[in-house]
mmCIF file of N, CA and C in Angstrom:
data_model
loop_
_atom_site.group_PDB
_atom_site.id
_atom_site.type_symbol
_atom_site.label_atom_id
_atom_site.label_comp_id
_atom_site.label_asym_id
_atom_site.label_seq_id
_atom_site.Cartn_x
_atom_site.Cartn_y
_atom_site.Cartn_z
ATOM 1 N N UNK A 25 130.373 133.043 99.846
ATOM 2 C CA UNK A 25 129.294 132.447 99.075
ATOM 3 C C UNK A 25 129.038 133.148 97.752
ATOM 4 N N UNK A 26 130.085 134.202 97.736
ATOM 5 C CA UNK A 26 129.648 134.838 96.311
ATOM 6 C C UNK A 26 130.019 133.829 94.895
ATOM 7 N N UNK A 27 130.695 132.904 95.040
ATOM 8 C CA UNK A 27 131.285 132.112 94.056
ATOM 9 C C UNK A 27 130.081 131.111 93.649
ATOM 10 N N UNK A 28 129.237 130.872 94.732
ATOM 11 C CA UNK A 28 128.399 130.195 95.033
ATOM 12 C C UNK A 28 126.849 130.688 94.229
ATOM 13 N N UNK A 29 126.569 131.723 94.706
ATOM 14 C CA UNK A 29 125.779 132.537 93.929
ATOM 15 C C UNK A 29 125.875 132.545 92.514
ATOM 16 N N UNK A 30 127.490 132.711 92.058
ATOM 17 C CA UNK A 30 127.563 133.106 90.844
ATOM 18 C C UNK A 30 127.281 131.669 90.017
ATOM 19 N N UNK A 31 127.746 130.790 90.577
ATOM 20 C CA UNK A 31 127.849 129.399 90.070
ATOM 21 C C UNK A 31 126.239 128.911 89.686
ATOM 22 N N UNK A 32 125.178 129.299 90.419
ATOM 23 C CA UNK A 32 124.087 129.174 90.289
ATOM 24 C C UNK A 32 123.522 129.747 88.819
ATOM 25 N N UNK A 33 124.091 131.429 88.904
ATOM 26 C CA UNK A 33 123.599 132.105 88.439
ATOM 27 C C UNK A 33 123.622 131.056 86.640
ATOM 28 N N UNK A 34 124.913 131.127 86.595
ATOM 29 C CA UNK A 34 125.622 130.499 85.499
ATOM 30 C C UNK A 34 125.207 129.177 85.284
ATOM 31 N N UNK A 35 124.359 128.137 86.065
ATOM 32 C CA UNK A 35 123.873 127.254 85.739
ATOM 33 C C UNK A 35 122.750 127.235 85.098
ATOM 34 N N UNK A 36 122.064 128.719 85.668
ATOM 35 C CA UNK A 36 120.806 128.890 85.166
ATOM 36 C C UNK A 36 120.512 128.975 84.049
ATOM 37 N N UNK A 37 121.655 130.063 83.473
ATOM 38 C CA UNK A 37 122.052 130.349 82.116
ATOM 39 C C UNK A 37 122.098 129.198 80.984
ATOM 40 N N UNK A 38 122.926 128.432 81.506
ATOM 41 C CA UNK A 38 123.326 127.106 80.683
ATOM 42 C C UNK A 38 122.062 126.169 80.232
ATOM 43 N N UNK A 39 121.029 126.367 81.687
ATOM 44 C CA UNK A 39 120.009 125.325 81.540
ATOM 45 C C UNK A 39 119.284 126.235 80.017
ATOM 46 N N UNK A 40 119.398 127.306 80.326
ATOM 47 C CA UNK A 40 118.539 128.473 79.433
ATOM 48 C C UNK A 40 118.865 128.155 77.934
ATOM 49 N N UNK A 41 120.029 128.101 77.738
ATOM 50 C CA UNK A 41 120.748 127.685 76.345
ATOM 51 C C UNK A 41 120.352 126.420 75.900
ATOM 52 N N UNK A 42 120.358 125.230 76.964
ATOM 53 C CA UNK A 42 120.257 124.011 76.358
ATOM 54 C C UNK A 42 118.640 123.966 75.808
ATOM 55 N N UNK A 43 117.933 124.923 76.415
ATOM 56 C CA UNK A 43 116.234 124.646 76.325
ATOM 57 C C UNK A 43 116.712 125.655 74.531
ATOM 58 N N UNK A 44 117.088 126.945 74.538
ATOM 59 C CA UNK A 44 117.373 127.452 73.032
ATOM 60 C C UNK A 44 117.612 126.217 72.331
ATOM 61 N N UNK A 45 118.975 125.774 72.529
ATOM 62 C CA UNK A 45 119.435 124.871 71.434
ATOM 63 C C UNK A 45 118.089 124.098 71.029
ATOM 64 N N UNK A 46 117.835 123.373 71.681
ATOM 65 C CA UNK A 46 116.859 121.761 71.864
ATOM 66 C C UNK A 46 115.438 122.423 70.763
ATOM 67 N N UNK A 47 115.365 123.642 70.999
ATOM 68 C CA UNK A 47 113.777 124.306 70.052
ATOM 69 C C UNK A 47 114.444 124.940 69.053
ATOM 70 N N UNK A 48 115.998 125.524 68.773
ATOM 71 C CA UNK A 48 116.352 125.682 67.555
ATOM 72 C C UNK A 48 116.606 124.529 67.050
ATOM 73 N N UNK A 49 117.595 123.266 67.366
ATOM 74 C CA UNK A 49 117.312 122.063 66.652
ATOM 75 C C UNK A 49 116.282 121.426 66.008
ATOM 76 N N UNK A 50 114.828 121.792 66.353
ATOM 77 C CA UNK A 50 113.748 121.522 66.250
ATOM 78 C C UNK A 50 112.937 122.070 65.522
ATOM 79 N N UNK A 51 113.390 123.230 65.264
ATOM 80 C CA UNK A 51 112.586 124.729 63.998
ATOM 81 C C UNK A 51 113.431 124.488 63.469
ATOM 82 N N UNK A 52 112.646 124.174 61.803
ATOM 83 C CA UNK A 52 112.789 123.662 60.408
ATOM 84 C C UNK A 52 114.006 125.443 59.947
ATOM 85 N N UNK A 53 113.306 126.107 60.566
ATOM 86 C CA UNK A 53 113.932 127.519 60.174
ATOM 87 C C UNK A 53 115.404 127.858 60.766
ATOM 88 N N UNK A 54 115.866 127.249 61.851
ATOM 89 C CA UNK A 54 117.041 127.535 61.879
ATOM 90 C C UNK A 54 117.998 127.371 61.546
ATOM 91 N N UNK A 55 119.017 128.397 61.320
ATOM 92 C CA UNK A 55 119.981 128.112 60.315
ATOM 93 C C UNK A 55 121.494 128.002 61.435
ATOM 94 N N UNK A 56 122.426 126.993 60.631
ATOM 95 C CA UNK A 56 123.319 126.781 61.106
ATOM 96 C C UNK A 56 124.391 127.497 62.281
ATOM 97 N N UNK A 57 124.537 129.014 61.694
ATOM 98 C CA UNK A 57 125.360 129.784 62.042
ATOM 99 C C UNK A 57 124.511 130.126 63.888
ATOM 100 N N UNK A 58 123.202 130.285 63.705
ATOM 101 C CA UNK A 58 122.705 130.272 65.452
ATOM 102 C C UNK A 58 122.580 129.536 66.453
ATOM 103 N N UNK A 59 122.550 127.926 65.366
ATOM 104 C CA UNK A 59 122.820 126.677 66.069
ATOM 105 C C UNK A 59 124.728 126.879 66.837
ATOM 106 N N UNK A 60 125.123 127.270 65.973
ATOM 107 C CA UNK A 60 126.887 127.251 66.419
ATOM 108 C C UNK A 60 126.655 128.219 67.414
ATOM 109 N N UNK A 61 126.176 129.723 67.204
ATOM 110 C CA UNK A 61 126.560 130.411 68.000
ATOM 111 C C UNK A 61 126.019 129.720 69.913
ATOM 112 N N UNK A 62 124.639 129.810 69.987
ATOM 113 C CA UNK A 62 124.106 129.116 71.206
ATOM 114 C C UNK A 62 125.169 127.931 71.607
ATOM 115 N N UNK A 63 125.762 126.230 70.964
ATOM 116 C CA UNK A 63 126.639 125.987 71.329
ATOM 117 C C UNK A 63 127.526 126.811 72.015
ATOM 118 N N UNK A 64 127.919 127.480 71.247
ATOM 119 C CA UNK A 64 129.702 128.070 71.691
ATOM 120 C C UNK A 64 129.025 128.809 72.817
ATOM 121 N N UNK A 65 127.957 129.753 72.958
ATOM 122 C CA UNK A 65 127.606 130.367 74.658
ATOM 123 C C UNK A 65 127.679 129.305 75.454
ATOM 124 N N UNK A 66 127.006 128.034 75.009
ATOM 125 C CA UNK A 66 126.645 127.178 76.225
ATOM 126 C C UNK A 66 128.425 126.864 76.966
ATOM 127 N N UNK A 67 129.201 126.232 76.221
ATOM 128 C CA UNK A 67 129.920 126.082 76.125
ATOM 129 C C UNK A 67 131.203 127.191 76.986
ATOM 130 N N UNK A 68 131.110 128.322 76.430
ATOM 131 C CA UNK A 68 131.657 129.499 77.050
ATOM 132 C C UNK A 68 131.372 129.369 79.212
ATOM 133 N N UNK A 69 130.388 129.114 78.973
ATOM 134 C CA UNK A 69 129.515 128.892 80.254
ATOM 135 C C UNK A 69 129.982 127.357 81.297
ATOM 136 N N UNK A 70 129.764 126.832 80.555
ATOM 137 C CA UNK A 70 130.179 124.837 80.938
ATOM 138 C C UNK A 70 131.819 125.311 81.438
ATOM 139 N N UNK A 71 132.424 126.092 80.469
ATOM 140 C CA UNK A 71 134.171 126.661 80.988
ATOM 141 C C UNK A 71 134.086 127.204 82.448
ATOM 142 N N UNK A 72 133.326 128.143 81.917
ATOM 143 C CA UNK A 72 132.997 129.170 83.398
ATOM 144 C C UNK A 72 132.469 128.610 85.026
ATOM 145 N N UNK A 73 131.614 127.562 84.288
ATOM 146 C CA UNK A 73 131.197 127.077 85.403
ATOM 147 C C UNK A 73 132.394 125.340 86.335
ATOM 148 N N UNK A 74 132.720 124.742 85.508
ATOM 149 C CA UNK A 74 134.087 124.379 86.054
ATOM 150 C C UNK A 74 135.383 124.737 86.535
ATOM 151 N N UNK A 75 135.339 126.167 86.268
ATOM 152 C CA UNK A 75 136.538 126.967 86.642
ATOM 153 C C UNK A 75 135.708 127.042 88.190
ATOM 154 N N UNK A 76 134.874 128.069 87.996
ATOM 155 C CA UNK A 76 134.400 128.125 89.484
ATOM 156 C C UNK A 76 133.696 126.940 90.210
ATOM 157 N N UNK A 77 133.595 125.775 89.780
ATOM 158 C CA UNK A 77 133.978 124.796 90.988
ATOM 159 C C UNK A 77 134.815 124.498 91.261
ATOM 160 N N UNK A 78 135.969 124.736 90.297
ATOM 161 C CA UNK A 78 137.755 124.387 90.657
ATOM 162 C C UNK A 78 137.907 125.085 91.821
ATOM 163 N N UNK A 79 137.603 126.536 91.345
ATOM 164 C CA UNK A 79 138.204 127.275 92.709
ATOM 165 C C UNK A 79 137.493 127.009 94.359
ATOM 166 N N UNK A 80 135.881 126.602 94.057
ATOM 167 C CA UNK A 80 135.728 126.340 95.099
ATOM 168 C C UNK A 80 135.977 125.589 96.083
ATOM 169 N N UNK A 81 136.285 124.403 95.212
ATOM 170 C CA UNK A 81 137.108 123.151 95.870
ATOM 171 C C UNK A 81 138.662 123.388 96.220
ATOM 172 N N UNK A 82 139.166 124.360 95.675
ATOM 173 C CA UNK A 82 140.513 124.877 96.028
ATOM 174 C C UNK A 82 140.314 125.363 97.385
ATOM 175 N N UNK A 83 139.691 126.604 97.436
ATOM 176 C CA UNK A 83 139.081 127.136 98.608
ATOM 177 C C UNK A 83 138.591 126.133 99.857
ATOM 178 N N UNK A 84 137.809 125.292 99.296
ATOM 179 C CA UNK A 84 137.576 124.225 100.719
ATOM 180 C C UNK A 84 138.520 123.309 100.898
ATOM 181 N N UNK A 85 139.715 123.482 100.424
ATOM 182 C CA UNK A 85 140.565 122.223 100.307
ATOM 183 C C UNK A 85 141.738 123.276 101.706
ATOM 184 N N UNK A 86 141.714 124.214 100.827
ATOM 185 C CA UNK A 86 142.328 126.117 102.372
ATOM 186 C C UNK A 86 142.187 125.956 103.365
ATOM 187 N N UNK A 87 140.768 125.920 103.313
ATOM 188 C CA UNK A 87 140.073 126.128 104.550
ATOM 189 C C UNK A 87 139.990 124.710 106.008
ATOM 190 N N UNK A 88 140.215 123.736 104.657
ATOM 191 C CA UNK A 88 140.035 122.531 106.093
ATOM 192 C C UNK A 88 142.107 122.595 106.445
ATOM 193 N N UNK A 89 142.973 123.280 105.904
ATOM 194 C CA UNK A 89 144.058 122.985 106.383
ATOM 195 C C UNK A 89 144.888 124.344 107.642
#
């Protein structure tokens, strides 16, 4: 279940970014380059977190054979 855990963890994260993005999109003050950077974390993350459902489904795909 540690994959499981982590997968959470990393969703949490993501939700965390999209709430950044959504209030930097929204402040007149932000400038481009922090808008990109937050993308590219979220993003970094969205990778991370499909890898580890790949594997988990790999893993339960193991386990039922």
């Amino acid at each position: 279940m540690a994959i499981q855990a982590r997968l959470e963890t990393l969703e949490k994260k993501h939700g965390a970014l999209e709430e950044e993005l959504h209030l930097a999109l929204n402040h007149p003050s932000s400038d481009d380059t922090m808008i990109s950077d937050i993308k590219r974390r979220k993003l970094r993350l969205k990778d991370e977190i499909e890898r580890l459902r790949g594997e988990m489904t790999e893993s339960n795909r193991m386990e039922l054979n």
